[in-house]
Amino acid sequence: MMCLRLSPAPSLGLVLLALVLGAVRSSVLELNLRDSENATCLYAKWQMNFTIRYETTNKTYKTVNKSDFGPVTYGGSICGNDQNGSKIVVQFGSGFSWIVNFTKKAPNYSIDSISFSYNTMDNTTFPDAVYRGIVTVPYPVAFSIPLDEIFRCNSFLTLEKSNVVQHYWDVLVQAFVQNGTVSKNEFVCEEDKGPTTPVPSIHTTVPAPTTTSTPKEKPAVGKYWVTNGNSTCLLATMGLQLNIIQDKVATVININPNTTDFTGSCHPQTAHLRLYSSIIKYLDFVFAVKNENRFYLKEVNASINMVNGSVFSIANNNLSYWDAPLGSSYMCNKEQTVSVSGTFQINTFDLRVQPFSVTKGKYSTAQECSLDDDTILIPIIVGAGLSGLIIVIVIAYLIGRRKSHAGYQTL
């Protein structure tokens, strides 16, 4: 754990305490901003990562994933008051900045906007970029929260605009903190409220079974889909088995599609499928487009309630599974393993997914995985047979030649 104490300009009269906790695929950020009387005026704790797509000088596109922020500073963060807004400012890496603006209008405060900036002048991070300079991507939010409540959203949230995809989860934030005490009253986002809240494209069923550490049989195959307006934009059919190692104890969870809810979203360059239940807080599959003509599974994020009362969480945004051409689906009927980390793997059965270019709510022609492609056995068998035949012919020839030599006599 790294503890940073920053001293802004004396006129601000603020003491800033920031805790930055390292993680494998993301960073947990915690900010406690204090006023001139050393009272907390703004509190935030969250996880986030970014994916940036940019054009190169040879007319292709490259992708930059930003999840390990390294040293972080918070210069420019302010408490705000009735007349002036509050602000979180985060600087990291070479020219990256992330800003959240808040305003106060009793009895509420609002998250007004989020902006993300990056500098393509950094040739190490953005090699061969066509545009050289600072790029700022603003995103309006306009979301109101009661003044005496802290906003909480553990769910996986996605913002996408101008070739930048922003992901947030495990969010706690309260601006304009009253009397220096962070509220214990939570204002929960719709995504965390579960199946009792009528959110579009969420499919409600009954609670899921508890976890177990005993070996499991093959899981049932579930059908999942995401809609965009009146049309289906993502299809997934699969049996899922989760393998978790926590404190040297292995746990296997079969996902029962009859007791699992799902939701998601579709964008031009990314698509997101989320599964959740009373045990699985969320299991996210994030798909992305690459090279303008293929899709793949880029990211998996999970948070699972364990039987010992703990929560197992993992995020990996640097995967490369289920690769197929755009306009087709990916299929793998045999068991396949998605290795998210050393402590979390997902076994899939009878898998078929199409996260882009779904037509009339049906799968397009499938590209099969190598495990299913039995046609590869034919040339192997034929080759083995020919090799055996050649060996037999050579041996027979050598034996015959040896016998013919034995029949001659020296004159």
CSV table of C-alpha atoms in Angstrom, one decimal:
chain,number,residue,atom,x,y,z
A,1,MET,CA,0.0,0.0,0.0
A,2,MET,CA,1.2,3.4,-1.0
A,3,CYS,CA,0.2,6.5,1.0
A,4,LEU,CA,0.5,9.9,-0.6
A,5,ARG,CA,0.2,13.2,1.1
A,6,LEU,CA,-0.1,16.2,-1.2
A,7,SER,CA,0.0,19.8,-0.2
A,8,PRO,CA,-2.0,22.0,-2.6
A,9,ALA,CA,-1.5,25.8,-2.8
A,10,PRO,CA,-1.8,27.4,0.6
A,11,SER,CA,-4.8,29.4,-0.6
A,12,LEU,CA,-6.8,26.2,-0.9
A,13,GLY,CA,-6.2,25.3,2.8
A,14,LEU,CA,-6.6,21.6,2.0
A,15,VAL,CA,-4.9,18.4,3.1
A,16,LEU,CA,-5.2,15.6,0.7
A,17,LEU,CA,-4.9,12.0,1.8
A,18,ALA,CA,-4.8,9.4,-1.0
A,19,LEU,CA,-4.4,5.7,-0.8
A,20,VAL,CA,-3.5,3.7,-3.9
A,21,LEU,CA,-3.7,0.0,-3.7
A,22,GLY,CA,-2.0,-2.1,-6.5
A,23,ALA,CA,-3.9,-4.9,-8.3
A,24,VAL,CA,-3.2,-7.2,-11.1
A,25,ARG,CA,-5.5,-5.8,-13.7
A,26,SER,CA,-6.8,-2.6,-12.1
A,27,SER,CA,-6.0,-0.1,-9.3
A,28,VAL,CA,-8.2,0.5,-6.3
A,29,LEU,CA,-8.2,4.2,-5.7
A,30,GLU,CA,-9.3,5.8,-2.4
A,31,LEU,CA,-9.4,9.6,-1.9
A,32,ASN,CA,-10.2,11.4,1.3
A,33,LEU,CA,-10.3,15.2,0.6
A,34,ARG,CA,-10.2,17.4,3.7
A,35,ASP,CA,-11.0,21.1,4.1
A,36,SER,CA,-9.1,23.8,6.0
A,37,GLU,CA,-10.5,22.6,9.3
A,38,ASN,CA,-9.3,19.0,8.5
A,39,ALA,CA,-12.9,17.8,8.0
A,40,THR,CA,-13.7,15.4,5.2
A,41,CYS,CA,-15.5,17.2,2.4
A,42,LEU,CA,-15.2,14.6,-0.4
A,43,TYR,CA,-14.7,10.9,-0.2
A,44,ALA,CA,-14.3,8.4,-3.0
A,45,LYS,CA,-13.2,4.8,-3.5
A,46,TRP,CA,-13.4,3.0,-6.8
A,47,GLN,CA,-11.8,0.8,-9.4
A,48,MET,CA,-11.4,1.7,-13.1
A,49,ASN,CA,-9.6,0.9,-16.3
A,50,PHE,CA,-9.5,2.4,-19.8
A,51,THR,CA,-9.2,1.1,-23.4
A,52,ILE,CA,-8.1,3.6,-26.1
A,53,ARG,CA,-8.2,2.9,-29.8
A,54,TYR,CA,-6.2,5.2,-32.1
A,55,GLU,CA,-5.2,5.5,-35.7
A,56,THR,CA,-1.6,4.9,-36.8
A,57,THR,CA,0.3,6.4,-39.7
A,58,ASN,CA,0.0,3.2,-41.8
A,59,LYS,CA,-3.8,3.5,-41.7
A,60,THR,CA,-4.4,0.8,-39.2
A,61,TYR,CA,-5.6,1.0,-35.6
A,62,LYS,CA,-4.0,0.1,-32.3
A,63,THR,CA,-5.4,-0.4,-28.8
A,64,VAL,CA,-3.9,0.8,-25.5
A,65,ASN,CA,-5.2,-0.7,-22.3
A,66,LYS,CA,-4.6,1.4,-19.2
A,67,SER,CA,-5.3,-0.5,-15.9
A,68,ASP,CA,-2.0,-0.2,-14.0
A,69,PHE,CA,-1.8,3.5,-13.2
A,70,GLY,CA,1.5,3.6,-11.3
A,71,PRO,CA,2.1,6.7,-9.2
A,72,VAL,CA,-1.1,8.8,-9.0
A,73,THR,CA,-1.5,12.4,-8.0
A,74,TYR,CA,-4.7,14.3,-7.2
A,75,GLY,CA,-3.6,17.9,-7.7
A,76,GLY,CA,-6.6,20.2,-8.5
A,77,SER,CA,-9.2,18.2,-6.5
A,78,ILE,CA,-11.4,20.6,-4.6
A,79,CYS,CA,-14.1,20.4,-1.9
A,80,GLY,CA,-16.5,23.0,-3.4
A,81,ASN,CA,-19.4,24.8,-1.8
A,82,ASP,CA,-22.9,26.1,-2.5
A,83,GLN,CA,-21.5,28.4,-5.2
A,84,ASN,CA,-18.6,26.4,-6.6
A,85,GLY,CA,-18.6,22.8,-7.7
A,86,SER,CA,-16.6,20.0,-6.2
A,87,LYS,CA,-14.1,18.0,-8.3
A,88,ILE,CA,-11.9,14.9,-8.3
A,89,VAL,CA,-8.8,15.2,-10.4
A,90,VAL,CA,-6.6,12.2,-11.0
A,91,GLN,CA,-3.3,12.3,-12.9
A,92,PHE,CA,-1.3,9.2,-13.8
A,93,GLY,CA,1.2,7.9,-16.3
A,94,SER,CA,2.5,10.1,-19.1
A,95,GLY,CA,-0.2,12.7,-19.8
A,96,PHE,CA,-3.3,10.9,-18.5
A,97,SER,CA,-5.9,12.7,-16.4
A,98,TRP,CA,-9.4,11.8,-15.2
A,99,ILE,CA,-11.8,14.4,-13.8
A,100,VAL,CA,-15.2,14.1,-12.2
A,101,ASN,CA,-17.3,17.3,-11.6
A,102,PHE,CA,-20.0,17.6,-8.9
A,103,THR,CA,-22.5,20.4,-8.2
A,104,LYS,CA,-24.6,21.0,-5.2
A,105,LYS,CA,-28.3,22.0,-5.3
A,106,ALA,CA,-30.0,21.2,-2.0
A,107,PRO,CA,-31.3,18.7,-1.1
A,108,ASN,CA,-29.2,16.9,-3.7
A,109,TYR,CA,-25.7,16.9,-5.2
A,110,SER,CA,-25.1,15.7,-8.8
A,111,ILE,CA,-22.4,13.9,-10.7
A,112,ASP,CA,-22.3,16.3,-13.6
A,113,SER,CA,-19.7,15.0,-15.9
A,114,ILE,CA,-16.7,12.7,-16.3
A,115,SER,CA,-13.8,13.6,-18.6
A,116,PHE,CA,-10.7,11.6,-19.6
A,117,SER,CA,-7.6,13.0,-21.3
A,118,TYR,CA,-4.6,11.3,-22.9
A,119,ASN,CA,-1.5,12.6,-24.7
A,120,THR,CA,-0.6,10.9,-28.0
A,121,MET,CA,2.7,12.8,-28.0
A,122,ASP,CA,3.9,9.9,-25.8
A,123,ASN,CA,5.4,7.7,-28.5
A,124,THR,CA,6.1,4.9,-26.0
A,125,THR,CA,2.4,4.5,-25.2
A,126,PHE,CA,1.0,5.6,-28.6
A,127,PRO,CA,3.6,4.6,-31.2
A,128,ASP,CA,3.0,5.8,-34.8
A,129,ALA,CA,-0.1,7.8,-33.8
A,130,VAL,CA,-1.5,10.0,-36.7
A,131,TYR,CA,-2.7,12.7,-34.3
A,132,ARG,CA,-0.1,14.2,-31.9
A,133,GLY,CA,-1.4,16.1,-28.9
A,134,ILE,CA,-3.9,16.0,-26.0
A,135,VAL,CA,-7.2,14.3,-26.6
A,136,THR,CA,-10.0,15.0,-24.1
A,137,VAL,CA,-13.2,12.9,-24.1
A,138,PRO,CA,-16.0,14.5,-22.1
A,139,TYR,CA,-19.0,12.4,-20.9
A,140,PRO,CA,-22.1,14.1,-19.5
A,141,VAL,CA,-23.7,12.2,-16.5
A,142,ALA,CA,-26.2,14.5,-14.7
A,143,PHE,CA,-27.0,12.0,-11.9
A,144,SER,CA,-28.5,13.3,-8.7
A,145,ILE,CA,-27.9,11.9,-5.2
A,146,PRO,CA,-29.3,13.1,-1.8
A,147,LEU,CA,-26.8,15.2,0.1
A,148,ASP,CA,-26.7,12.9,3.2
A,149,GLU,CA,-26.1,9.7,1.2
A,150,ILE,CA,-23.1,8.0,-0.3
A,151,PHE,CA,-23.4,6.6,-3.8
A,152,ARG,CA,-22.5,2.9,-4.2
A,153,CYS,CA,-22.2,0.8,-7.3
A,154,ASN,CA,-20.4,-2.5,-7.1
A,155,SER,CA,-21.6,-3.4,-10.6
A,156,PHE,CA,-19.5,-3.2,-13.7
A,157,LEU,CA,-20.3,0.1,-15.5
A,158,THR,CA,-19.2,1.1,-19.0
A,159,LEU,CA,-18.9,4.4,-20.7
A,160,GLU,CA,-17.9,4.5,-24.4
A,161,LYS,CA,-17.3,7.5,-26.6
A,162,SER,CA,-14.8,8.7,-29.2
A,163,ASN,CA,-12.7,5.4,-29.3
A,164,VAL,CA,-12.4,5.4,-25.5
A,165,VAL,CA,-14.0,2.7,-23.3
A,166,GLN,CA,-14.1,3.4,-19.6
A,167,HIS,CA,-14.9,0.7,-17.0
A,168,TYR,CA,-15.8,1.4,-13.4
A,169,TRP,CA,-16.8,-1.0,-10.5
A,170,ASP,CA,-16.8,-1.1,-6.7
A,171,VAL,CA,-17.6,2.6,-6.6
A,172,LEU,CA,-18.2,4.6,-3.4
A,173,VAL,CA,-18.4,8.4,-3.6
A,174,GLN,CA,-19.9,11.3,-1.6
A,175,ALA,CA,-19.3,14.9,-2.5
A,176,PHE,CA,-20.2,17.8,-0.2
A,177,VAL,CA,-19.9,15.6,2.9
A,178,GLN,CA,-22.0,16.9,5.7
A,179,ASN,CA,-20.3,17.8,9.0
A,180,GLY,CA,-17.1,16.0,8.0
A,181,THR,CA,-18.6,12.6,8.4
A,182,VAL,CA,-19.0,10.2,5.5
A,183,SER,CA,-22.6,9.0,5.4
A,184,LYS,CA,-23.5,5.4,6.2
A,185,ASN,CA,-26.7,5.8,4.2
A,186,GLU,CA,-26.2,4.3,0.7
A,187,PHE,CA,-27.7,5.5,-2.6
A,188,VAL,CA,-27.5,2.3,-4.6
A,189,CYS,CA,-27.2,2.3,-8.4
A,190,GLU,CA,-29.9,0.5,-10.4
A,191,GLU,CA,-27.4,-2.2,-11.5
A,192,ASP,CA,-26.8,-3.3,-7.9
A,193,LYS,CA,-30.5,-3.6,-7.0
A,194,GLY,CA,-30.8,-6.9,-8.7
A,195,PRO,CA,-33.9,-8.6,-10.2
A,196,THR,CA,-36.5,-6.7,-8.2
A,197,THR,CA,-35.7,-3.5,-10.1
A,198,PRO,CA,-37.3,-3.2,-13.5
A,199,VAL,CA,-34.1,-2.5,-15.6
A,200,PRO,CA,-34.4,-2.9,-19.4
A,201,SER,CA,-33.0,-6.2,-20.7
A,202,ILE,CA,-32.8,-7.8,-17.3
A,203,HIS,CA,-34.4,-11.3,-17.0
A,204,THR,CA,-35.6,-12.2,-13.5
A,205,THR,CA,-35.7,-15.7,-12.1
A,206,VAL,CA,-35.3,-17.3,-8.6
A,207,PRO,CA,-32.2,-17.2,-6.3
A,208,ALA,CA,-29.2,-19.3,-7.2
A,209,PRO,CA,-27.9,-22.2,-5.2
A,210,THR,CA,-25.0,-21.9,-2.7
A,211,THR,CA,-21.4,-22.6,-3.6
A,212,THR,CA,-19.7,-25.9,-3.0
A,213,SER,CA,-16.1,-27.1,-2.9
A,214,THR,CA,-17.0,-30.7,-4.1
A,215,PRO,CA,-16.4,-31.7,-7.8
A,216,LYS,CA,-19.3,-30.9,-10.1
A,217,GLU,CA,-20.9,-32.7,-13.1
A,218,LYS,CA,-21.2,-31.0,-16.4
A,219,PRO,CA,-23.2,-27.8,-16.1
A,220,ALA,CA,-26.5,-27.1,-17.8
A,221,VAL,CA,-26.4,-25.0,-20.9
A,222,GLY,CA,-28.0,-21.6,-20.7
A,223,LYS,CA,-29.2,-19.2,-23.4
A,224,TYR,CA,-28.5,-15.5,-22.9
A,225,TRP,CA,-29.1,-12.4,-25.0
A,226,VAL,CA,-28.8,-8.7,-25.0
A,227,THR,CA,-31.2,-6.3,-26.8
A,228,ASN,CA,-30.7,-2.8,-28.1
A,229,GLY,CA,-34.0,-1.2,-28.6
A,230,ASN,CA,-36.3,-3.8,-30.3
A,231,SER,CA,-33.5,-5.9,-31.8
A,232,THR,CA,-31.2,-8.5,-30.4
A,233,CYS,CA,-27.5,-7.4,-30.5
A,234,LEU,CA,-25.8,-10.2,-28.6
A,235,LEU,CA,-26.4,-14.0,-28.4
A,236,ALA,CA,-24.7,-16.5,-26.1
A,237,THR,CA,-25.4,-20.2,-25.4
A,238,MET,CA,-23.1,-21.9,-23.0
A,239,GLY,CA,-22.7,-24.1,-20.0
A,240,LEU,CA,-20.4,-22.5,-17.4
A,241,GLN,CA,-18.3,-23.9,-14.6
A,242,LEU,CA,-16.4,-21.6,-12.3
A,243,ASN,CA,-13.1,-22.8,-10.7
A,244,ILE,CA,-11.9,-20.7,-7.8
A,245,ILE,CA,-8.9,-21.1,-5.6
A,246,GLN,CA,-9.0,-19.0,-2.4
A,247,ASP,CA,-6.7,-19.5,0.6
A,248,LYS,CA,-5.6,-22.8,-1.0
A,249,VAL,CA,-9.1,-24.1,-1.1
A,250,ALA,CA,-10.6,-25.0,-4.5
A,251,THR,CA,-14.3,-24.2,-5.1
A,252,VAL,CA,-16.3,-25.3,-8.1
A,253,ILE,CA,-19.5,-23.6,-9.0
A,254,ASN,CA,-21.8,-24.7,-11.8
A,255,ILE,CA,-24.0,-21.9,-13.1
A,256,ASN,CA,-27.6,-22.9,-13.4
A,257,PRO,CA,-29.2,-20.9,-16.2
A,258,ASN,CA,-32.6,-21.4,-14.5
A,259,THR,CA,-31.5,-19.5,-11.4
A,260,THR,CA,-29.3,-16.9,-13.1
A,261,ASP,CA,-30.3,-13.4,-14.3
A,262,PHE,CA,-28.5,-11.5,-17.1
A,263,THR,CA,-28.2,-8.1,-18.7
A,264,GLY,CA,-25.7,-6.3,-20.9
A,265,SER,CA,-25.1,-3.6,-23.5
A,266,CYS,CA,-23.9,-3.3,-27.1
A,267,HIS,CA,-21.7,-0.7,-28.6
A,268,PRO,CA,-19.9,-0.4,-32.0
A,269,GLN,CA,-16.5,-1.6,-30.7
A,270,THR,CA,-17.5,-3.5,-27.6
A,271,ALA,CA,-20.3,-5.7,-26.2
A,272,HIS,CA,-21.0,-6.7,-22.6
A,273,LEU,CA,-22.8,-9.6,-21.1
A,274,ARG,CA,-23.4,-9.8,-17.4
A,275,LEU,CA,-24.6,-12.8,-15.4
A,276,TYR,CA,-25.6,-12.4,-11.7
A,277,SER,CA,-27.5,-14.1,-8.9
A,278,SER,CA,-27.7,-14.2,-5.1
A,279,ILE,CA,-24.2,-15.8,-5.0
A,280,ILE,CA,-22.6,-14.3,-8.2
A,281,LYS,CA,-22.6,-10.6,-7.7
A,282,TYR,CA,-21.5,-10.2,-11.3
A,283,LEU,CA,-19.8,-12.2,-14.0
A,284,ASP,CA,-19.0,-10.0,-16.9
A,285,PHE,CA,-17.9,-11.0,-20.4
A,286,VAL,CA,-16.6,-8.1,-22.5
A,287,PHE,CA,-16.1,-8.6,-26.2
A,288,ALA,CA,-14.2,-6.2,-28.5
A,289,VAL,CA,-13.5,-5.7,-32.2
A,290,LYS,CA,-10.0,-6.0,-33.5
A,291,ASN,CA,-8.5,-5.1,-36.9
A,292,GLU,CA,-12.0,-3.9,-38.0
A,293,ASN,CA,-13.0,-7.5,-39.1
A,294,ARG,CA,-12.8,-9.8,-36.1
A,295,PHE,CA,-14.2,-10.0,-32.5
A,296,TYR,CA,-12.8,-11.8,-29.4
A,297,LEU,CA,-13.4,-12.1,-25.7
A,298,LYS,CA,-11.2,-9.3,-24.3
A,299,GLU,CA,-12.2,-9.1,-20.7
A,300,VAL,CA,-13.7,-11.1,-17.8
A,301,ASN,CA,-14.7,-9.5,-14.5
A,302,ALA,CA,-16.2,-11.4,-11.6
A,303,SER,CA,-17.3,-10.9,-8.0
A,304,ILE,CA,-18.6,-13.9,-6.1
A,305,ASN,CA,-19.9,-14.3,-2.5
A,306,MET,CA,-18.1,-17.3,-1.0
A,307,VAL,CA,-19.5,-19.6,1.6
A,308,ASN,CA,-17.0,-18.4,4.3
A,309,GLY,CA,-18.5,-14.9,4.0
A,310,SER,CA,-15.7,-13.4,2.0
A,311,VAL,CA,-16.0,-12.0,-1.6
A,312,PHE,CA,-13.8,-13.3,-4.4
A,313,SER,CA,-13.2,-10.6,-7.0
A,314,ILE,CA,-11.1,-10.7,-10.2
A,315,ALA,CA,-10.7,-8.5,-13.3
A,316,ASN,CA,-8.6,-9.2,-16.4
A,317,ASN,CA,-9.0,-6.9,-19.5
A,318,ASN,CA,-6.1,-8.5,-21.5
A,319,LEU,CA,-7.6,-11.8,-22.6
A,320,SER,CA,-7.7,-13.2,-26.1
A,321,TYR,CA,-10.3,-16.0,-26.4
A,322,TRP,CA,-13.2,-16.9,-28.8
A,323,ASP,CA,-11.8,-15.2,-31.9
A,324,ALA,CA,-14.0,-15.2,-35.0
A,325,PRO,CA,-14.8,-13.0,-38.0
A,326,LEU,CA,-17.4,-10.2,-37.6
A,327,GLY,CA,-20.7,-11.3,-39.1
A,328,SER,CA,-20.2,-14.9,-37.8
A,329,SER,CA,-20.5,-16.7,-34.5
A,330,TYR,CA,-17.9,-18.6,-32.5
A,331,MET,CA,-18.7,-22.2,-31.5
A,332,CYS,CA,-16.9,-24.8,-29.3
A,333,ASN,CA,-19.0,-27.8,-28.2
A,334,LYS,CA,-16.2,-29.5,-26.4
A,335,GLU,CA,-15.0,-28.4,-23.0
A,336,GLN,CA,-12.8,-25.3,-23.2
A,337,THR,CA,-11.0,-23.4,-20.4
A,338,VAL,CA,-10.8,-19.6,-20.1
A,339,SER,CA,-7.9,-18.8,-17.8
A,340,VAL,CA,-8.7,-15.5,-16.2
A,341,SER,CA,-6.0,-15.8,-13.6
A,342,GLY,CA,-4.0,-18.3,-11.6
A,343,THR,CA,-6.9,-18.5,-9.1
A,344,PHE,CA,-9.9,-18.3,-11.5
A,345,GLN,CA,-10.8,-20.3,-14.5
A,346,ILE,CA,-14.0,-20.8,-16.4
A,347,ASN,CA,-14.8,-24.1,-18.1
A,348,THR,CA,-17.2,-23.7,-21.0
A,349,PHE,CA,-19.4,-26.4,-22.6
A,350,ASP,CA,-21.5,-26.3,-25.8
A,351,LEU,CA,-20.4,-22.7,-26.3
A,352,ARG,CA,-21.7,-20.5,-29.0
A,353,VAL,CA,-21.5,-16.7,-28.9
A,354,GLN,CA,-22.1,-13.8,-31.3
A,355,PRO,CA,-21.6,-10.4,-29.7
A,356,PHE,CA,-21.8,-8.3,-33.0
A,357,SER,CA,-23.8,-8.2,-36.2
A,358,VAL,CA,-26.7,-10.4,-35.0
A,359,THR,CA,-29.4,-10.6,-37.8
A,360,LYS,CA,-33.1,-11.3,-37.0
A,361,GLY,CA,-32.1,-12.6,-33.5
A,362,LYS,CA,-30.4,-15.7,-34.9
A,363,TYR,CA,-26.8,-16.9,-35.0
A,364,SER,CA,-24.8,-16.5,-38.2
A,365,THR,CA,-22.5,-19.2,-39.6
A,366,ALA,CA,-20.2,-20.5,-36.9
A,367,GLN,CA,-16.4,-20.6,-36.8
A,368,GLU,CA,-15.6,-23.7,-34.9
A,369,CYS,CA,-12.8,-24.0,-32.4
A,370,SER,CA,-9.9,-26.4,-33.1
A,371,LEU,CA,-11.2,-28.8,-30.5
A,372,ASP,CA,-14.4,-29.4,-32.5
A,373,ASP,CA,-12.7,-29.6,-35.9
A,374,ASP,CA,-12.6,-33.3,-36.6
A,375,THR,CA,-11.7,-32.7,-40.2
A,376,ILE,CA,-8.1,-32.2,-39.1
A,377,LEU,CA,-8.0,-35.9,-38.1
A,378,ILE,CA,-8.6,-37.0,-41.7
A,379,PRO,CA,-5.2,-35.8,-43.1
A,380,ILE,CA,-3.5,-37.1,-40.0
A,381,ILE,CA,-5.0,-40.5,-40.4
A,382,VAL,CA,-4.3,-40.6,-44.2
A,383,GLY,CA,-0.8,-39.4,-43.6
A,384,ALA,CA,-0.2,-42.0,-40.9
A,385,GLY,CA,-1.5,-44.7,-43.2
A,386,LEU,CA,0.6,-43.6,-46.1
A,387,SER,CA,3.7,-43.5,-43.9
A,388,GLY,CA,3.0,-47.0,-42.7
A,389,LEU,CA,2.5,-48.2,-46.2
A,390,ILE,CA,5.8,-46.7,-47.4
A,391,ILE,CA,7.6,-48.3,-44.5
A,392,VAL,CA,6.1,-51.7,-45.3
A,393,ILE,CA,7.1,-51.3,-49.0
A,394,VAL,CA,10.7,-50.3,-48.1
A,395,ILE,CA,11.1,-53.2,-45.7
A,396,ALA,CA,9.7,-55.7,-48.3
A,397,TYR,CA,12.0,-54.2,-50.9
A,398,LEU,CA,15.1,-54.6,-48.7
A,399,ILE,CA,14.2,-58.2,-47.8
A,400,GLY,CA,13.6,-59.1,-51.5
A,401,ARG,CA,16.8,-57.5,-52.5
A,402,ARG,CA,18.7,-59.4,-49.8
A,403,LYS,CA,17.3,-62.7,-51.0
A,404,SER,CA,18.1,-62.0,-54.6
A,405,HIS,CA,21.8,-61.3,-53.7
A,406,ALA,CA,21.9,-64.6,-51.8
A,407,GLY,CA,20.9,-66.5,-55.0
A,408,TYR,CA,24.0,-65.6,-57.0
A,409,GLN,CA,27.3,-67.6,-57.0
A,410,THR,CA,30.7,-66.3,-57.7
A,411,LEU,CA,32.3,-67.7,-60.8
